Coordinates of C-alpha atoms in Angstrom, one line a residue:
Chain A
M253 CA -26.8 -6.0 14.5
S254 CA -27.7 -3.0 12.5
A255 CA -27.1 -2.7 8.7
G256 CA -24.2 -0.3 9.3
A257 CA -22.4 -2.6 11.7
L258 CA -22.9 -5.5 9.3
I259 CA -21.4 -3.4 6.5
L260 CA -18.4 -2.6 8.7
V261 CA -17.7 -6.2 9.5
L262 CA -18.2 -7.2 5.8
S263 CA -15.8 -4.4 4.7
S264 CA -13.2 -5.5 7.2
L265 CA -13.5 -9.1 5.9
L266 CA -13.2 -7.7 2.4
I267 CA -10.0 -5.9 3.3
I268 CA -8.6 -9.1 4.9
G269 CA -9.9 -11.1 1.9
G270 CA -8.1 -8.7 -0.4
G271 CA -4.9 -9.2 1.5
L272 CA -5.4 -13.0 1.4
S273 CA -6.2 -13.1 -2.3
L274 CA -3.1 -11.0 -3.0
F275 CA -1.1 -13.5 -0.9
L276 CA -2.6 -16.5 -2.7
W277 CA -1.9 -14.9 -6.1
A278 CA 1.6 -14.2 -5.0
F279 CA 2.2 -17.7 -3.8
F280 CA 0.8 -19.5 -6.9
S281 CA 2.4 -17.1 -9.4
G282 CA 5.9 -17.9 -8.0
Q283 CA 6.6 -14.6 -6.2
F284 CA 8.0 -16.5 -3.2
D285 CA 10.2 -19.0 -5.2
N286 CA 13.4 -17.2 -4.5
I287 CA 12.8 -14.8 -1.8
Q288 CA 16.2 -13.3 -1.0
R289 CA 16.7 -12.4 -4.7
G290 CA 13.9 -9.8 -4.2
S291 CA 16.2 -7.6 -2.1
M292 CA 18.2 -6.7 -5.2
L293 CA 15.1 -5.3 -7.0
P294 CA 15.8 -1.6 -6.3
F295 CA 19.1 -1.8 -8.0
D296 CA 20.0 -2.1 -11.7
E297 CA 22.9 -1.5 -14.1
E298 CA 22.4 2.3 -13.9
E299 CA 22.3 2.4 -10.1
P300 CA 23.9 -0.8 -8.9
A301 CA 24.1 -2.2 -5.4
G302 CA 27.3 -1.1 -3.7
K303 CA 27.0 2.5 -4.9
R304 CA 25.8 5.1 -2.4
T305 CA 23.5 7.9 -3.6
D306 CA 22.4 11.2 -2.1
Q307 CA 25.5 11.8 0.0
I308 CA 25.0 15.6 -0.3
F309 CA 26.5 16.5 3.1
G310 CA 29.5 14.2 2.5
D311 CA 32.9 14.9 1.0
E312 CA 33.4 14.6 -2.7
E313 CA 35.0 11.2 -2.2
D314 CA 32.0 9.8 -0.2
L315 CA 29.7 10.2 -3.1
D316 CA 30.0 7.2 -5.4
Q317 CA 32.9 5.1 -4.1
N318 CA 32.1 1.7 -2.7
K319 CA 34.3 2.1 0.3
P320 CA 33.0 1.7 3.8
Y321 CA 32.9 4.7 6.0
K322 CA 35.2 4.8 8.9
G323 CA 34.3 2.0 11.4
E324 CA 31.7 0.5 9.1
E325 CA 34.0 -2.1 7.7
K326 CA 34.5 -3.7 11.1
I327 CA 30.7 -3.9 11.8
R328 CA 29.9 -5.2 8.4
G329 CA 32.6 -7.8 8.6
S330 CA 31.4 -9.2 11.9
R331 CA 28.0 -9.8 10.3
K332 CA 29.2 -11.9 7.5
Chain B
M146 CA 15.8 -13.9 -15.2
D147 CA 17.8 -11.8 -12.8
P148 CA 15.8 -9.4 -10.8
G149 CA 16.2 -5.8 -11.9
S150 CA 17.9 -6.9 -15.2
K151 CA 16.8 -5.1 -18.3
Q152 CA 14.4 -6.7 -20.6
P153 CA 14.2 -5.4 -24.2
N154 CA 12.3 -2.1 -24.5
T155 CA 12.8 -1.4 -20.8
L156 CA 13.3 2.3 -20.0
S157 CA 16.3 3.3 -17.8
V158 CA 15.5 4.9 -14.5
S159 CA 16.4 8.4 -15.8
E160 CA 14.0 8.0 -18.7
L161 CA 11.3 6.8 -16.2
D162 CA 12.0 9.8 -14.0
R163 CA 11.7 12.2 -16.9
K164 CA 8.3 10.7 -17.9
A165 CA 7.2 10.9 -14.2
R166 CA 8.2 14.6 -13.9
S167 CA 5.0 16.5 -14.6
V168 CA 2.6 14.1 -12.7
V169 CA 4.8 13.7 -9.7
M170 CA 5.8 17.4 -9.5
F171 CA 2.1 18.4 -9.8
L172 CA 1.1 16.1 -6.9
I173 CA 4.0 17.1 -4.7
L174 CA 3.5 20.9 -5.3
S175 CA -0.3 20.5 -4.6
G176 CA 0.6 18.7 -1.4
I177 CA 3.0 21.5 -0.3
F178 CA 0.4 24.1 -0.9
W179 CA -1.9 22.2 1.5
L180 CA 0.9 21.6 3.9
L181 CA 1.5 25.4 4.3
F182 CA -2.3 26.1 4.6
G183 CA -2.7 23.3 7.1
T184 CA 0.2 24.5 9.1
L185 CA -1.3 27.9 9.4
L186 CA -4.5 26.4 10.6
A187 CA -2.6 24.2 13.1
L188 CA -0.9 27.3 14.5
V189 CA -4.2 29.1 14.9
A190 CA -5.8 26.1 16.6
S191 CA -2.8 25.6 18.9
L192 CA -2.7 29.2 20.0
K193 CA -6.4 29.1 20.7
M194 CA -5.9 26.3 23.2
H195 CA -4.1 28.7 25.6
L196 CA -5.5 32.1 24.2
P197 CA -9.1 31.1 24.0
D198 CA -10.4 34.6 23.2
W199 CA -8.0 35.2 20.3
L200 CA -9.9 35.3 17.0
G201 CA -13.0 34.1 18.8
T202 CA -15.5 36.6 17.5
A203 CA -15.8 35.4 13.9
G204 CA -17.6 32.0 13.6
W205 CA -15.4 30.7 10.8
L206 CA -12.3 31.2 12.9
T207 CA -13.5 29.3 16.0
F208 CA -11.6 26.2 17.2
G209 CA -14.4 23.9 16.2
R210 CA -13.9 24.8 12.5
V211 CA -10.1 25.6 12.3
R212 CA -9.0 22.4 14.0
P213 CA -11.0 19.9 11.9
L214 CA -9.9 21.8 8.7
H215 CA -6.3 21.5 9.9
L216 CA -6.8 17.7 10.1
N217 CA -8.5 17.4 6.7
T218 CA -6.1 19.6 4.8
M219 CA -3.1 17.6 6.2
V220 CA -4.8 14.2 5.5
Y221 CA -6.4 14.8 2.1
G222 CA -4.2 17.6 1.0
W223 CA -0.6 17.3 2.1
A224 CA -0.2 13.6 3.0
S225 CA -2.5 12.1 0.4
L226 CA -1.5 14.2 -2.6
T227 CA 2.3 14.1 -1.9
G228 CA 2.0 10.5 -0.8
A229 CA 0.3 9.6 -4.1
G230 CA 3.1 11.4 -6.0
V231 CA 5.8 9.5 -4.1
A232 CA 3.9 6.2 -4.5
L233 CA 3.5 6.6 -8.3
W234 CA 7.2 7.5 -8.7
L235 CA 8.3 4.5 -6.6
L236 CA 6.0 2.2 -8.6
S237 CA 7.3 3.5 -11.9
R238 CA 10.9 2.8 -10.8
L239 CA 10.2 -0.6 -9.3
L240 CA 8.0 -1.9 -12.1
K241 CA 10.2 -0.3 -14.7
V242 CA 7.2 1.2 -16.6
P243 CA 6.3 4.8 -17.0
I244 CA 3.3 6.1 -14.9
M245 CA 0.2 5.2 -16.8
L246 CA -2.8 7.5 -17.5
R247 CA -0.6 10.5 -16.7
G248 CA -3.0 13.1 -18.3
Y249 CA -5.9 11.6 -16.4
I250 CA -4.0 11.7 -13.1
V251 CA -3.3 15.4 -13.6
V252 CA -7.0 16.1 -14.3
A253 CA -7.9 14.0 -11.3
G254 CA -5.4 15.9 -9.2
V255 CA -7.0 19.2 -10.3
I256 CA -10.4 18.0 -9.4
W257 CA -9.1 16.7 -6.1
N258 CA -7.6 20.1 -5.3
I259 CA -10.8 21.9 -6.3
A260 CA -13.0 19.5 -4.2
L261 CA -10.7 20.0 -1.2
L262 CA -10.9 23.8 -1.6
I263 CA -14.7 23.7 -1.7
G264 CA -14.8 21.3 1.2
S265 CA -12.5 23.6 3.2
I266 CA -14.8 26.5 2.6
Q267 CA -17.7 24.4 3.7
I268 CA -16.0 23.3 6.9
L269 CA -15.1 27.0 7.7
A270 CA -18.7 27.9 6.9
G271 CA -19.9 25.4 9.5
N272 CA -21.2 22.7 7.1
S273 CA -18.9 20.0 8.4
R274 CA -20.1 16.4 8.5
G275 CA -19.2 16.4 12.2
I276 CA -17.3 13.1 12.0
E277 CA -13.6 13.2 12.8
W278 CA -11.4 12.6 9.7
L279 CA -14.5 12.8 7.6
E280 CA -15.5 16.5 8.2
L281 CA -15.5 17.2 4.4
P282 CA -19.1 17.0 3.1
V283 CA -19.9 13.8 1.2
A284 CA -20.4 15.8 -2.0
T285 CA -16.7 16.8 -1.9
M286 CA -15.5 13.4 -0.7
V287 CA -16.9 11.7 -3.8
P288 CA -14.8 13.7 -6.4
I289 CA -11.7 12.9 -4.2
L290 CA -12.7 9.2 -4.1
L291 CA -13.1 9.2 -7.9
S292 CA -9.6 10.8 -8.3
V293 CA -8.1 8.1 -6.1
I294 CA -9.9 5.4 -8.2
I295 CA -8.2 6.9 -11.4
M296 CA -4.8 6.6 -9.6
S297 CA -5.6 3.0 -8.6
A298 CA -6.5 2.2 -12.2
S299 CA -3.1 3.6 -13.2
V300 CA -1.4 1.5 -10.6
L301 CA -3.2 -1.7 -11.8
M302 CA -2.2 -0.9 -15.4
M303 CA 1.4 -0.4 -14.3
L304 CA 1.3 -3.7 -12.5
V305 CA -0.1 -5.5 -15.6
M306 CA 2.4 -3.9 -18.0
R307 CA 5.4 -4.3 -15.6
K308 CA 8.8 -5.3 -17.0
V309 CA 10.0 -7.2 -13.9
K310 CA 8.6 -10.5 -12.8
Q311 CA 9.2 -10.3 -9.1
L312 CA 7.5 -7.6 -7.0
Y313 CA 9.6 -5.7 -4.5
V314 CA 8.2 -5.3 -1.0
S315 CA 7.5 -1.6 -1.6
V316 CA 5.3 -2.6 -4.5
W317 CA 3.2 -4.9 -2.3
Y318 CA 2.6 -2.1 0.1
L319 CA 1.6 0.3 -2.6
I320 CA -0.7 -2.0 -4.5
A321 CA -2.5 -2.8 -1.2
A322 CA -2.7 0.9 -0.3
F323 CA -4.3 1.7 -3.7
L324 CA -6.8 -1.1 -3.3
W325 CA -7.7 -0.4 0.3
F326 CA -8.0 3.4 0.3
P327 CA -10.8 3.5 -2.3
L328 CA -12.7 0.8 -0.4
L329 CA -12.4 2.8 2.8
A330 CA -13.6 6.0 1.1
V331 CA -16.6 4.3 -0.5
V332 CA -17.8 2.7 2.8
S333 CA -17.3 5.9 4.7
S334 CA -19.4 7.8 2.2
L335 CA -22.4 5.4 2.4
P336 CA -25.5 7.0 3.9
I337 CA -26.2 4.1 6.2
F338 CA -24.3 5.1 9.3
D339 CA -27.0 7.2 10.8
T340 CA -27.3 5.9 14.4
P341 CA -24.7 7.4 16.7
T342 CA -22.9 4.2 17.8
V343 CA -22.7 2.7 14.4
Q344 CA -21.5 6.1 13.1
A345 CA -18.8 6.1 15.8
S346 CA -17.7 2.6 14.8
M347 CA -17.5 3.6 11.2
N348 CA -15.7 6.7 12.1
W349 CA -12.8 4.9 13.9
W350 CA -12.7 2.0 11.6
Y351 CA -12.2 4.5 8.8
A352 CA -9.9 6.9 10.5
H353 CA -7.5 4.3 11.8
N354 CA -7.5 2.4 8.6
V355 CA -6.7 5.5 6.5
L356 CA -3.6 5.8 8.7
G357 CA -2.8 2.2 8.7
L358 CA -3.8 1.0 5.3
W359 CA -3.1 4.2 3.2
F360 CA -0.4 6.4 4.8
T361 CA 1.5 3.6 6.6
P362 CA 2.0 1.5 3.4
V363 CA 3.1 4.5 1.4
G364 CA 5.5 5.5 4.2
L365 CA 6.9 2.0 4.6
A366 CA 7.2 1.5 0.9
A367 CA 9.3 4.7 0.8
A368 CA 11.5 3.4 3.7
Y369 CA 12.0 0.0 2.0
Y370 CA 13.1 1.8 -1.2
F371 CA 15.2 4.7 0.1
I372 CA 17.2 3.0 2.8
P373 CA 18.8 0.4 0.5
K374 CA 19.0 2.8 -2.3
V375 CA 20.9 5.5 -0.5
L376 CA 23.2 3.1 1.4
G377 CA 23.7 1.1 -1.8
R378 CA 23.1 -2.0 0.2
P379 CA 20.1 -4.5 -0.1
I380 CA 17.7 -4.8 2.8
Y381 CA 18.9 -7.1 5.6
S382 CA 16.3 -9.8 5.2
Y383 CA 13.8 -9.7 2.3
G384 CA 11.8 -12.6 3.8
L385 CA 11.3 -10.6 7.0
S386 CA 10.1 -7.6 5.0
L387 CA 7.4 -9.8 3.4
L388 CA 6.4 -11.1 6.8
G389 CA 6.0 -7.5 7.9
F390 CA 3.8 -6.7 4.9
W391 CA 1.5 -9.7 5.3
G392 CA 1.2 -9.1 9.0
L393 CA 0.0 -5.6 8.4
A394 CA -2.4 -6.8 5.7
L395 CA -4.0 -9.3 8.0
F396 CA -3.9 -7.6 11.4
Y397 CA -4.3 -3.9 10.8
N398 CA -7.9 -3.4 9.7
W399 CA -9.5 -4.4 13.0
N400 CA -7.5 -1.8 15.0
G401 CA -9.9 1.2 14.8
F402 CA -12.5 0.1 17.4
H403 CA -10.0 0.4 20.2
H404 CA -10.9 4.1 20.1
L405 CA -14.3 3.1 21.5
I406 CA -13.1 1.4 24.7
G407 CA -15.7 2.1 27.3
G408 CA -18.2 3.2 24.6
P409 CA -21.7 1.7 24.0
V410 CA -20.6 -0.8 21.3
P411 CA -20.6 -4.6 21.6
T412 CA -17.7 -5.7 23.8
W413 CA -16.5 -8.3 21.2
F414 CA -16.0 -5.4 18.7
V415 CA -13.6 -3.7 21.1
T416 CA -11.9 -6.9 22.3
I417 CA -11.1 -8.1 18.7
S418 CA -9.7 -4.6 18.1
I419 CA -7.5 -4.7 21.2
S420 CA -6.2 -8.2 20.2
A421 CA -5.5 -7.0 16.7
S422 CA -3.7 -3.9 18.0
V423 CA -1.4 -6.1 20.1
M424 CA -0.9 -8.4 17.2
M425 CA 0.5 -5.4 15.2
I426 CA 3.6 -5.7 17.4
I427 CA 4.7 -8.6 15.2
P428 CA 4.9 -6.7 11.8
V429 CA 6.1 -3.6 13.6
V430 CA 9.0 -5.3 15.3
V431 CA 9.8 -7.2 12.1
V432 CA 10.0 -3.9 10.1
A433 CA 12.1 -2.3 12.9
V434 CA 14.6 -5.1 13.1
N435 CA 14.9 -5.2 9.3
H436 CA 15.5 -1.5 9.0
H437 CA 17.9 -1.4 11.9
M438 CA 20.0 -4.3 10.6
T439 CA 20.2 -2.6 7.2
V440 CA 21.3 0.8 8.6
V441 CA 23.5 -0.4 11.4
G442 CA 27.1 0.7 11.0
S443 CA 26.3 3.2 8.3
F444 CA 25.5 6.1 10.5
R445 CA 27.7 8.6 8.6
A446 CA 26.0 7.7 5.3
V447 CA 22.7 8.5 7.0
I448 CA 24.0 11.8 8.3
N449 CA 25.4 12.7 4.9
S450 CA 22.1 12.1 3.1
P451 CA 19.2 14.6 3.5
T452 CA 16.8 11.8 2.4
L453 CA 18.0 9.3 5.0
R454 CA 18.1 11.8 7.8
F455 CA 14.3 12.2 7.4
V456 CA 13.6 8.6 6.4
V457 CA 15.5 7.0 9.3
F458 CA 13.9 9.5 11.8
A459 CA 10.5 8.5 10.3
A460 CA 11.2 4.8 10.5
M461 CA 12.2 5.1 14.1
S462 CA 9.1 7.1 14.8
Y463 CA 7.0 4.3 13.1
T464 CA 8.4 1.7 15.5
F465 CA 7.8 4.0 18.5
V466 CA 4.3 5.1 17.6
S467 CA 3.2 1.6 16.7
L468 CA 4.4 0.0 19.9
Q469 CA 3.0 2.9 21.9
G470 CA -0.3 2.3 20.1
A471 CA -0.4 -1.3 21.0
M472 CA 0.1 -0.4 24.6
Q473 CA -2.5 2.4 24.5
A474 CA -5.1 -0.1 23.2
L475 CA -5.0 -2.1 26.4
R476 CA -8.1 -1.3 28.5
S477 CA -6.0 -0.5 31.7
A478 CA -3.8 2.1 29.8
N479 CA -6.7 3.4 27.8
E480 CA -8.9 4.3 30.8
V481 CA -6.1 6.8 31.9
I482 CA -5.1 8.4 28.7
H483 CA -8.4 8.4 26.8
F484 CA -9.6 12.0 26.2
T485 CA -6.3 13.5 27.1
H486 CA -3.6 15.3 25.1
F487 CA -1.6 12.1 25.2
V488 CA -3.7 10.8 22.3
V489 CA -3.4 14.0 20.3
A490 CA 0.4 13.7 20.5
H491 CA 0.2 10.0 19.6
A492 CA -1.7 10.9 16.4
H493 CA 0.9 13.5 15.6
I494 CA 3.8 11.1 16.0
G495 CA 2.0 8.9 13.5
M496 CA 1.0 11.5 11.0
Y497 CA 4.0 13.9 11.5
A498 CA 7.1 12.2 12.9
F499 CA 6.4 9.1 10.7
V500 CA 4.3 10.0 7.6
T501 CA 5.3 13.6 7.1
M502 CA 9.0 13.2 7.8
M503 CA 9.0 10.2 5.4
L504 CA 7.5 12.3 2.7
F505 CA 10.0 15.1 3.3
G506 CA 12.8 12.6 2.9
A507 CA 11.2 11.1 -0.3
C508 CA 10.9 14.7 -1.7
Y509 CA 14.6 15.3 -1.1
Y510 CA 15.5 12.3 -3.2
I511 CA 12.8 12.5 -5.9
I512 CA 12.8 16.2 -6.9
P513 CA 16.4 16.5 -8.0
R514 CA 16.0 13.4 -10.1
I515 CA 12.9 14.4 -11.9
T516 CA 13.8 18.0 -12.4
M517 CA 17.5 17.4 -13.0
R518 CA 18.2 20.3 -10.8
E519 CA 20.1 20.7 -7.5
W520 CA 19.0 21.9 -4.1
H521 CA 20.2 25.4 -3.5
S522 CA 21.4 25.2 0.0
K523 CA 22.8 22.4 2.1
G524 CA 22.5 24.6 5.2
L525 CA 18.8 25.2 4.7
I526 CA 18.1 21.4 4.4
K527 CA 19.8 20.9 7.7
W528 CA 17.7 23.7 9.2
H529 CA 14.6 22.1 7.9
F530 CA 15.5 18.7 9.4
W531 CA 16.5 20.1 12.8
L532 CA 13.5 22.5 13.1
T533 CA 11.0 19.8 12.3
A534 CA 12.7 17.0 14.3
I535 CA 13.1 19.1 17.4
G536 CA 9.7 20.6 16.9
I537 CA 7.9 17.2 16.9
V538 CA 10.0 15.9 19.8
I539 CA 9.1 19.0 22.0
Y540 CA 5.4 18.4 20.9
T541 CA 5.5 14.8 21.9
V542 CA 7.3 15.2 25.2
A543 CA 5.2 18.1 26.3
L544 CA 1.8 16.7 25.5
Q545 CA 2.4 13.0 26.3
G546 CA 4.1 14.0 29.6
I547 CA 1.2 16.2 30.8
G548 CA -1.3 13.8 29.1
V549 CA -0.6 11.1 31.7
F550 CA -1.0 13.4 34.6
Q551 CA -4.1 14.9 33.0
G552 CA -5.5 11.3 32.7
F553 CA -4.8 10.4 36.3
S554 CA -6.4 13.6 37.4
M555 CA -9.5 13.1 35.3
I556 CA -10.2 9.7 36.7
N557 CA -9.7 11.0 40.3
P558 CA -13.1 12.1 41.6
D559 CA -11.4 14.4 44.2
V560 CA -9.8 16.7 41.5
P561 CA -12.2 19.3 40.1
F562 CA -12.5 19.2 36.3
T563 CA -11.2 22.7 35.8
D564 CA -7.9 21.7 37.5
T565 CA -7.4 19.0 34.9
V566 CA -7.7 21.7 32.2
T567 CA -5.6 24.5 33.8
M568 CA -2.7 22.1 34.6
T569 CA -2.1 21.6 30.9
V570 CA -1.8 25.2 30.0
P571 CA 2.1 25.5 30.2
Y572 CA 2.4 22.4 28.0
L573 CA -0.1 23.8 25.5
V574 CA 2.2 26.9 25.3
A575 CA 5.1 24.5 24.7
R576 CA 3.1 22.9 21.9
S577 CA 2.6 26.3 20.2
V578 CA 6.4 26.9 20.5
S579 CA 7.0 23.6 18.8
G580 CA 4.4 24.5 16.2
F581 CA 6.4 27.7 15.3
L582 CA 9.6 25.5 14.9
M583 CA 7.8 23.1 12.6
T584 CA 6.2 26.0 10.7
A585 CA 9.7 27.5 10.1
G586 CA 10.8 24.2 8.8
H587 CA 7.9 24.0 6.4
L588 CA 8.6 27.5 5.1
I589 CA 12.2 26.6 4.5
F590 CA 11.2 23.4 2.7
A591 CA 8.7 25.3 0.5
W592 CA 11.4 28.0 -0.2
L593 CA 13.9 25.3 -1.3
I594 CA 11.3 23.8 -3.6
F595 CA 10.2 27.2 -4.9
R596 CA 13.9 28.0 -5.8
M597 CA 14.3 24.7 -7.5
V598 CA 11.2 24.8 -9.6
W599 CA 10.9 28.5 -10.5
R600 CA 14.7 29.1 -10.4
P601 CA 14.9 32.8 -9.2
G602 CA 18.4 34.2 -8.5
E603 CA 21.7 32.4 -8.9
Q604 CA 21.9 28.7 -9.6
P605 CA 24.2 26.3 -7.7
A606 CA 27.6 26.1 -9.4
T607 CA 28.4 22.6 -8.6
P608 CA 25.8 19.9 -8.4
L609 CA 26.0 17.8 -5.3
V610 CA 23.5 15.1 -5.2
W611 CA 23.7 12.9 -8.2
N612 CA 26.3 11.6 -10.5
K613 CA 24.1 12.0 -13.5
I614 CA 23.7 15.7 -12.9
R615 CA 27.4 16.0 -12.3
E616 CA 28.1 14.3 -15.6
E617 CA 25.7 16.5 -17.5
F618 CA 27.3 19.6 -16.1
A619 CA 30.7 18.2 -16.9
S620 CA 29.8 17.5 -20.5

């Protein structure tokens, strides 16, 4: 195998190794302790879950009210 | 500690956005400059495919220079610069720290733009490196690489200084992207790939990984942020989203060698690559299911949001292009479609329908929030969406449709080669038409941003997008 091909294989292993070491770090630093909680991370007090944003083409009342759109309630309900 | 809860000394999202303003706007505006330049090159290249004599007398306007420059401006100009701006903004919000090294990043961005400009002139002058995706001379790739490393340093500093303990899935994607891209750029610039087969291996290892380990993570990170954010609803399964990320991290980087099926490289190189390509179905399906289950039932909220129109279109394109890619990597499929327009269209679904549309969507969300200004025209946003969406659909249908027939003709020894070329001409015209549609969309996008940033003419009377802007106007 030429030096170039060897470098390619080693770099590929380095990329996988980087991924694996990220994973091990995540595992041992407790990132996976309470996984489902992570889904709330994009939200905070200022922009809480349950509040739509960016409804620029909607009516005024669609903007920030936490009411389901027509038909949505039924679908969401069946999922719970 | 609750996730997302405020620690002492944590800045609010609007304060973080304000601090991000100059860096993110600079990167996005640079990207849009390259988008317009690259679009012009794309149109010229596309027209030349069915008008071969047009602009054929000047060397620097020949297809062999215009087309590679189109690719390089889109990859290193538009998608990388705008993508880096979006990535830094996302990280600032999700780690609850301001973007670090802001001054250095602006300097790095200036150097990046200058290096890309010099590299563009070099490609037009005929001094290309002659490797697809790496046509820029090494001397101009090195400053770009150094600029990326400065951004990576900023990302690592933000990670260390972060105010939240748990990392959101978007953060995983972005950290990985900022670790992998510099590594790819370093390896590809090494002067050791001098024999043709090794160079070809490096070429496709690099090109495919830039797509999969740089643009894809940025795009998916944006999707995982904007879909929950706009709908006001958390992602369907956070566990699945992590599975998708680690699947990408472990499977993607071997994919590139499937470009060399039938080439003079060791069979095991290619076979590993085909296996890895098929294994990518797992993370792709996981991402698709997760996004679908989050969005399902909220179609009107998607339609009402300029961001989600683009983001959901892009996420669907990601699923489509990835599953298609897994099939294309099979030897039996590859022997037909290799060297046809099918592959060109496939690349454009990846870089345009997925990455570019995702970046458009991200820009529609980010720019009002960092500038505290409103988009001037709802109608023009809709025009932008429909022109680009219909454009890329026409592009895909025309080229992938004829690509299959072209492939079957090319492996049929009874068909003369010229017939396999002339049969594609009407579809190449269709591509140019779709190119004009997308160009019009890009011009509208640039105009919207120009009006927002430099504010000529009348300003919108009632802000539409954001409660905070509405409150400011009310007070």
